[in-house]
mmCIF file of C-alpha atoms in Angstrom:
data_model
loop_
_atom_site.group_PDB
_atom_site.id
_atom_site.type_symbol
_atom_site.label_atom_id
_atom_site.label_comp_id
_atom_site.label_asym_id
_atom_site.label_seq_id
_atom_site.Cartn_x
_atom_site.Cartn_y
_atom_site.Cartn_z
ATOM 1 C CA MET A 1 148.671 151.568 84.036
ATOM 2 C CA SER A 2 150.109 155.071 83.966
ATOM 3 C CA THR A 3 153.873 155.350 84.264
ATOM 4 C CA THR A 4 156.454 158.034 83.777
ATOM 5 C CA GLY A 5 158.414 156.230 81.121
ATOM 6 C CA ALA A 6 159.322 152.836 79.687
ATOM 7 C CA THR A 7 161.671 151.187 82.173
ATOM 8 C CA ALA A 8 162.202 147.626 83.355
ATOM 9 C CA ASP A 9 160.610 148.642 86.643
ATOM 10 C CA PRO A 10 158.017 151.355 86.000
ATOM 11 C CA LEU A 11 156.856 151.434 89.606
ATOM 12 C CA ALA A 12 160.387 152.210 90.759
ATOM 13 C CA ALA A 13 160.493 155.076 88.252
ATOM 14 C CA LEU A 14 157.559 156.676 90.050
ATOM 15 C CA GLY A 15 159.680 156.924 93.187
ATOM 16 C CA SER A 16 161.844 159.565 91.520
ATOM 17 C CA LEU A 17 158.932 161.931 90.929
ATOM 18 C CA THR A 18 159.198 165.316 92.581
ATOM 19 C CA GLY A 19 157.832 165.115 96.101
ATOM 20 C CA VAL A 20 157.367 161.351 96.117
ATOM 21 C CA ALA A 21 160.704 160.527 97.750
ATOM 22 C CA GLU A 22 159.921 163.031 100.505
ATOM 23 C CA SER A 23 156.484 161.452 101.059
ATOM 24 C CA VAL A 24 158.046 157.995 101.230
ATOM 25 C CA GLU A 25 160.581 159.094 103.843
ATOM 26 C CA THR A 26 157.995 160.948 105.918
ATOM 27 C CA VAL A 27 155.727 157.900 105.967
ATOM 28 C CA ARG A 28 158.578 155.567 106.880
ATOM 29 C CA LYS A 29 159.578 157.736 109.844
ATOM 30 C CA ALA A 30 155.963 158.002 111.038
ATOM 31 C CA VAL A 31 155.495 154.237 110.865
ATOM 32 C CA ASP A 32 158.784 153.637 112.673
ATOM 33 C CA ARG A 33 157.660 155.919 115.506
ATOM 34 C CA VAL A 34 154.419 154.078 116.193
ATOM 35 C CA TYR A 35 156.170 150.705 115.990
ATOM 36 C CA GLY A 36 158.591 151.994 118.602
ATOM 37 C CA HIS A 37 155.829 152.933 121.040
ATOM 38 C CA ARG A 38 156.242 151.116 124.353
ATOM 39 C CA VAL A 39 152.653 149.773 124.209
ATOM 40 C CA MET A 40 153.480 147.926 120.991
ATOM 41 C CA ARG A 41 155.876 145.664 122.879
ATOM 42 C CA ARG A 42 153.077 144.065 124.901
ATOM 43 C CA ARG A 43 149.748 145.026 123.306
ATOM 44 C CA SER A 44 150.402 144.852 119.555
ATOM 45 C CA ASN A 45 147.517 142.434 118.976
ATOM 46 C CA ALA A 46 145.099 144.901 120.549
ATOM 47 C CA ILE A 47 146.431 147.713 118.341
ATOM 48 C CA THR A 48 146.091 145.511 115.246
ATOM 49 C CA SER A 49 142.477 144.634 116.085
ATOM 50 C CA GLU A 50 141.545 148.239 116.720
ATOM 51 C CA ALA A 51 143.273 149.383 113.521
ATOM 52 C CA ALA A 52 141.306 146.793 111.535
ATOM 53 C CA LEU A 53 138.015 148.047 112.963
ATOM 54 C CA ARG A 54 138.845 151.702 112.385
ATOM 55 C CA GLY A 55 140.183 151.029 108.924
ATOM 56 C CA ALA A 56 137.002 149.195 107.940
ATOM 57 C CA ARG A 57 134.906 152.094 109.239
ATOM 58 C CA GLY A 58 136.978 154.558 107.195
ATOM 59 C CA SER A 59 136.763 152.507 104.019
ATOM 60 C CA ALA A 60 133.008 152.128 104.390
ATOM 61 C CA ALA A 61 132.685 155.897 104.866
ATOM 62 C CA LEU A 62 134.387 156.483 101.519
ATOM 63 C CA SER A 63 131.886 154.094 99.942
ATOM 64 C CA GLY A 64 128.918 156.025 101.298
ATOM 65 C CA ALA A 65 128.330 154.455 104.729
ATOM 66 C CA ASP A 66 129.776 156.996 107.166
ATOM 67 C CA TRP A 67 128.906 155.424 110.499
ATOM 68 C CA ALA A 68 130.239 156.388 113.901
ATOM 69 C CA LEU A 69 132.949 154.066 115.156
ATOM 70 C CA GLU A 70 130.920 152.998 118.169
ATOM 71 C CA GLU A 71 127.995 152.054 115.941
ATOM 72 C CA VAL A 72 130.296 149.824 113.876
ATOM 73 C CA ARG A 73 131.653 148.322 117.086
ATOM 74 C CA ARG A 74 128.198 147.730 118.554
ATOM 75 C CA ARG A 75 126.395 146.218 115.580
ATOM 76 C CA THR A 76 126.345 142.497 114.917
ATOM 77 C CA ASP A 77 123.886 142.346 112.008
ATOM 78 C CA PHE A 78 124.936 144.023 108.759
ATOM 79 C CA SER A 79 122.343 142.460 106.471
ATOM 80 C CA GLY A 80 119.814 145.283 106.602
ATOM 81 C CA ASP A 81 119.890 148.358 104.400
ATOM 82 C CA ALA A 82 122.471 149.298 101.787
ATOM 83 C CA GLU A 83 124.698 151.193 104.220
ATOM 84 C CA ALA A 84 124.747 148.291 106.660
ATOM 85 C CA ARG A 85 125.789 145.952 103.859
ATOM 86 C CA VAL A 86 128.650 148.284 102.900
ATOM 87 C CA VAL A 87 129.908 148.359 106.488
ATOM 88 C CA GLY A 88 129.611 144.583 106.704
ATOM 89 C CA ALA A 89 131.575 144.201 103.473
ATOM 90 C CA ALA A 90 134.330 146.477 104.778
ATOM 91 C CA LEU A 91 134.589 144.500 108.012
ATOM 92 C CA ARG A 92 134.768 141.185 106.164
ATOM 93 C CA LEU A 93 137.502 142.506 103.885
ATOM 94 C CA SER A 94 139.498 143.818 106.828
ATOM 95 C CA ALA A 95 139.392 140.366 108.403
ATOM 96 C CA GLU A 96 140.272 138.645 105.134
ATOM 97 C CA ALA A 97 143.277 140.781 104.166
ATOM 98 C CA GLY A 98 145.715 139.108 106.527
ATOM 99 C CA GLN A 99 144.795 135.654 105.226
ATOM 100 C CA LEU A 100 145.823 136.445 101.660
ATOM 101 C CA LEU A 101 149.355 137.787 102.093
ATOM 102 C CA SER A 102 151.111 134.607 101.006
ATOM 103 C CA ILE A 103 148.997 134.344 97.850
ATOM 104 C CA TRP A 104 149.308 137.985 96.754
ATOM 105 C CA ARG A 105 152.860 137.812 95.399
ATOM 106 C CA GLN A 106 152.139 134.608 93.460
ATOM 107 C CA SER A 107 148.622 135.328 92.205
ATOM 108 C CA PRO A 108 147.353 138.869 92.765
ATOM 109 C CA LEU A 109 144.416 138.403 90.395
ATOM 110 C CA ARG A 110 143.253 135.421 92.412
ATOM 111 C CA VAL A 111 143.417 137.560 95.550
ATOM 112 C CA LEU A 112 141.420 140.360 93.933
ATOM 113 C CA ALA A 113 138.755 137.878 92.860
ATOM 114 C CA ARG A 114 138.621 136.518 96.407
ATOM 115 C CA LEU A 115 138.290 140.016 97.849
ATOM 116 C CA HIS A 116 135.346 140.755 95.580
ATOM 117 C CA LEU A 117 133.706 137.473 96.549
ATOM 118 C CA VAL A 118 134.115 138.304 100.240
ATOM 119 C CA ALA A 119 132.838 141.857 99.808
ATOM 120 C CA ALA A 120 129.787 140.928 97.757
ATOM 121 C CA ALA A 121 128.845 137.863 99.843
ATOM 122 C CA SER A 122 126.495 136.778 97.075
ATOM 123 C CA ASP A 123 125.977 133.809 94.800
ATOM 124 C CA ASP A 124 125.480 136.144 91.820
ATOM 125 C CA ASP A 125 127.497 134.685 88.931
ATOM 126 C CA ARG A 126 129.074 138.114 88.331
ATOM 127 C CA VAL A 127 130.816 137.981 91.696
ATOM 128 C CA GLY A 128 134.480 137.018 92.013
ATOM 129 C CA ARG A 129 135.464 137.705 88.415
ATOM 130 C CA PRO A 130 136.181 140.776 86.262
ATOM 131 C CA ARG A 131 133.141 142.294 84.607
ATOM 132 C CA GLN A 132 132.175 141.254 81.093
ATOM 133 C CA PRO A 133 130.999 143.403 78.151
ATOM 134 C CA GLY A 134 127.699 145.109 78.856
ATOM 135 C CA GLU A 135 127.717 144.491 82.599
ATOM 136 C CA PRO A 136 127.057 147.715 84.548
ATOM 137 C CA VAL A 137 129.223 148.822 87.446
ATOM 138 C CA ASP A 138 127.667 149.914 90.725
ATOM 139 C CA GLU A 139 130.225 152.437 91.990
ATOM 140 C CA PRO A 140 128.212 155.671 92.191
ATOM 141 C CA LEU A 141 130.790 157.722 94.094
ATOM 142 C CA ILE A 142 133.398 157.419 91.327
ATOM 143 C CA GLU A 143 132.229 159.110 88.150
ATOM 144 C CA LEU A 144 135.318 158.708 85.990
ATOM 145 C CA PRO A 145 134.873 157.254 82.491
ATOM 146 C CA LEU A 146 134.698 153.475 82.700
ATOM 147 C CA PRO A 147 137.408 151.611 80.751
ATOM 148 C CA ASP A 148 136.152 148.838 78.476
ATOM 149 C CA VAL A 149 136.746 145.226 79.411
ATOM 150 C CA ALA A 150 139.623 144.771 76.976
ATOM 151 C CA GLU A 151 141.519 147.627 78.605
ATOM 152 C CA VAL A 152 140.658 146.299 82.054
ATOM 153 C CA SER A 153 142.003 142.867 81.175
ATOM 154 C CA GLY A 154 145.246 144.193 79.730
ATOM 155 C CA ARG A 155 145.959 146.554 82.583
ATOM 156 C CA LEU A 156 145.115 143.971 85.251
ATOM 157 C CA GLU A 157 147.510 141.528 83.621
ATOM 158 C CA GLY A 158 150.188 144.212 83.515
ATOM 159 C CA LEU A 159 149.680 145.039 87.169
ATOM 160 C CA ALA A 160 149.783 141.367 88.122
ATOM 161 C CA ASP A 161 153.005 140.845 86.154
ATOM 162 C CA LEU A 162 154.669 143.704 88.039
ATOM 163 C CA ILE A 163 153.582 142.345 91.421
ATOM 164 C CA ILE A 164 154.731 138.806 90.609
ATOM 165 C CA ALA A 165 158.065 139.939 89.171
ATOM 166 C CA GLY A 166 158.680 142.188 92.159
ATOM 167 C CA THR A 167 159.703 145.812 92.189
ATOM 168 C CA SER A 168 162.341 147.952 93.837
ATOM 169 C CA ALA A 169 159.782 150.722 94.296
ATOM 170 C CA PRO A 170 159.039 151.832 97.871
ATOM 171 C CA ALA A 171 156.047 150.140 99.451
ATOM 172 C CA LEU A 172 154.063 153.379 99.489
ATOM 173 C CA VAL A 173 154.473 153.787 95.726
ATOM 174 C CA THR A 174 153.460 150.202 94.959
ATOM 175 C CA ALA A 175 150.472 150.389 97.292
ATOM 176 C CA ALA A 176 149.327 153.703 95.820
ATOM 177 C CA VAL A 177 149.560 152.400 92.264
ATOM 178 C CA VAL A 178 147.632 149.219 93.079
ATOM 179 C CA HIS A 179 144.964 151.301 94.809
ATOM 180 C CA GLY A 180 144.743 153.892 92.033
ATOM 181 C CA GLU A 181 144.731 151.353 89.232
ATOM 182 C CA LEU A 182 141.845 149.389 90.724
ATOM 183 C CA LEU A 183 139.808 152.551 91.261
ATOM 184 C CA ALA A 184 140.497 153.710 87.716
ATOM 185 C CA LEU A 185 139.610 150.342 86.170
ATOM 186 C CA ARG A 186 136.718 149.310 88.439
ATOM 187 C CA PRO A 187 137.197 145.724 87.242
ATOM 188 C CA PHE A 188 134.242 144.294 89.170
ATOM 189 C CA VAL A 189 130.535 145.038 88.957
ATOM 190 C CA SER A 190 130.508 146.355 92.543
ATOM 191 C CA HIS A 191 132.608 147.065 95.664
ATOM 192 C CA ASN A 192 135.641 148.262 93.691
ATOM 193 C CA GLY A 193 136.525 150.996 96.175
ATOM 194 C CA LEU A 194 136.451 148.607 99.122
ATOM 195 C CA VAL A 195 138.527 146.064 97.199
ATOM 196 C CA ALA A 196 141.056 148.696 96.067
ATOM 197 C CA ARG A 197 141.671 149.940 99.596
ATOM 198 C CA THR A 198 142.004 146.398 100.917
ATOM 199 C CA ALA A 199 144.530 145.583 98.187
ATOM 200 C CA GLU A 200 146.522 148.650 99.216
ATOM 201 C CA ARG A 201 146.509 147.394 102.796
ATOM 202 C CA ILE A 202 147.769 143.981 101.656
ATOM 203 C CA VAL A 203 150.688 145.654 99.862
ATOM 204 C CA LEU A 204 151.597 147.773 102.889
ATOM 205 C CA ILE A 205 151.513 144.741 105.182
ATOM 206 C CA GLY A 206 153.237 142.313 102.828
ATOM 207 C CA SER A 207 155.985 144.774 101.911
ATOM 208 C CA GLY A 208 157.122 144.948 105.514
ATOM 209 C CA LEU A 209 156.307 148.640 105.904
ATOM 210 C CA ASP A 210 153.373 147.807 108.209
ATOM 211 C CA PRO A 211 153.730 144.099 109.009
ATOM 212 C CA LYS A 212 151.389 144.167 112.012
ATOM 213 C CA ALA A 213 148.689 146.126 110.139
ATOM 214 C CA ILE A 214 148.543 148.975 112.638
ATOM 215 C CA CYS A 215 148.608 151.934 110.212
ATOM 216 C CA PRO A 216 145.107 152.061 108.676
ATOM 217 C CA ALA A 217 145.324 154.367 105.667
ATOM 218 C CA GLU A 218 141.550 154.068 105.295
ATOM 219 C CA VAL A 219 141.183 156.187 108.436
ATOM 220 C CA GLY A 220 143.275 158.858 106.770
ATOM 221 C CA TYR A 221 141.337 158.806 103.513
ATOM 222 C CA ALA A 222 138.093 159.264 105.414
ATOM 223 C CA GLU A 223 139.553 162.116 107.448
ATOM 224 C CA LEU A 224 140.914 163.871 104.361
ATOM 225 C CA GLY A 225 137.451 163.587 102.828
ATOM 226 C CA ARG A 226 135.832 162.148 99.743
ATOM 227 C CA ALA A 227 136.321 165.301 97.653
ATOM 228 C CA SER A 228 140.063 165.289 98.303
ATOM 229 C CA TYR A 229 140.222 161.565 97.560
ATOM 230 C CA LEU A 230 138.478 161.950 94.213
ATOM 231 C CA ALA A 231 140.577 164.987 93.264
ATOM 232 C CA ALA A 232 143.757 163.030 93.953
ATOM 233 C CA LEU A 233 142.400 160.109 91.941
ATOM 234 C CA ASP A 234 141.887 162.468 89.000
ATOM 235 C CA GLY A 235 145.624 163.120 89.199
ATOM 236 C CA TYR A 236 146.390 159.415 89.026
ATOM 237 C CA VAL A 237 144.109 158.916 86.042
ATOM 238 C CA SER A 238 145.714 161.853 84.226
ATOM 239 C CA GLY A 239 148.980 159.913 84.073
ATOM 240 C CA THR A 240 151.018 163.119 84.334
ATOM 241 C CA PRO A 241 154.056 163.214 86.639
ATOM 242 C CA GLU A 242 152.388 165.917 88.720
ATOM 243 C CA GLY A 243 149.132 163.979 88.948
ATOM 244 C CA MET A 244 150.852 160.742 89.886
ATOM 245 C CA ALA A 245 152.939 162.500 92.528
ATOM 246 C CA ALA A 246 149.806 164.126 93.946
ATOM 247 C CA TRP A 247 148.048 160.745 94.224
ATOM 248 C CA ILE A 248 151.028 159.065 95.895
ATOM 249 C CA GLY A 249 151.350 162.046 98.236
ATOM 250 C CA HIS A 250 147.668 161.760 99.115
ATOM 251 C CA CYS A 251 148.111 158.067 99.901
ATOM 252 C CA GLY A 252 151.130 158.934 102.038
ATOM 253 C CA ARG A 253 149.188 161.504 104.040
ATOM 254 C CA ALA A 254 146.450 158.929 104.603
ATOM 255 C CA VAL A 255 148.973 156.461 106.027
ATOM 256 C CA GLU A 256 150.366 159.190 108.299
ATOM 257 C CA LEU A 257 146.871 159.902 109.619
ATOM 258 C CA GLY A 258 146.391 156.179 110.171
ATOM 259 C CA VAL A 259 149.610 156.200 112.172
ATOM 260 C CA ARG A 260 148.301 159.124 114.216
ATOM 261 C CA GLU A 261 145.098 157.195 114.932
ATOM 262 C CA SER A 262 146.958 154.125 116.180
ATOM 263 C CA THR A 263 149.351 156.271 118.195
ATOM 264 C CA ALA A 264 146.321 157.724 119.971
ATOM 265 C CA VAL A 265 145.098 154.187 120.670
ATOM 266 C CA CYS A 266 148.523 153.319 122.095
ATOM 267 C CA GLU A 267 148.426 156.391 124.323
ATOM 268 C CA ALA A 268 144.929 155.506 125.546
ATOM 269 C CA LEU A 269 145.994 151.965 126.384
ATOM 270 C CA GLN A 270 149.066 153.288 128.170
ATOM 271 C CA ARG A 271 146.973 155.655 130.283
ATOM 272 C CA GLY A 272 144.611 152.809 131.117
ATOM 273 C CA ALA A 273 147.504 150.673 132.318
ATOM 274 C CA ALA A 274 149.001 153.455 134.426
#
C-alpha cells in the first residue's frame, strides 16, 4: 500500500497531505447537511433504500453496465447477458454491505471474500478467495499492470492489519485507501471494481460518517465519469503525495455528489408530502 512515510498510522499521515484536510472537511459538512434535512427525521429508511439502488446503478455503470435508473428499478431478472449480470451483482452487493459491518473491523479479508462470493454468484472454485498464480483477471476497464500474487497477499495482509488495529485517519481517507488498494491489486479473478466500491461504502458506514448509508459515492463516481475515475486511480497507484491527494479528493467529490443525489430525493419526498 502506498503511504507518505513510515509512521505508526500511515493512513492518518495521508490526512496531512495538501488538499486532503480541506476535502475531508467539505465532505463532513455536506454529509451533516443531508442528515439534518427534515425528511430524514421521518423517512430515513426510504432515503437509505433509494441510495442503495442508485449506488448500485452507479457502481454497475463504472463496470460497463450503464443502465438507466428506471430500468434497474423495473427489472427483476438479472441472469441474462453480461451487462444484466453486472447490474445484478451490484444490487446484491449493495444489499449485502449492511450485513457485514460488524465483521469488517475484526476480519476484513473474510468480508472481501464474502463480497466476491456474492458478486460472482457462482460455484466456480476461484470465487471467494484471492487469485492464485496463473489465474487471469477479468477486469477489462482497468488496464493497470497486474501485481503478482505474492504482492497481492502482502498488501492485503497489510491493509487488513491497519483496519483491525484501527486508525485515527478520517473516514474519507480510510475509505479512499481501501477502495484504491483493491482496484490497484485486483485480488480476485473478477468483479474487483464492484467489490472495491462496496468495501469503500462499508468503511463510510461503519466509521460513522454515513451510518444510515444515504450518501452513495458510487453515484458520484459515475457522474464524474470513467475517464476521471481511472485518471485519479493512476494518481493513487503512483504513490506520490500529489497522486494520493488527487485520489482522495476524487473520492471526496464522489461522496459530495452522492449527498447531492440523496438531498434531491429528500426534496422530492418533501414535495410529495406537501
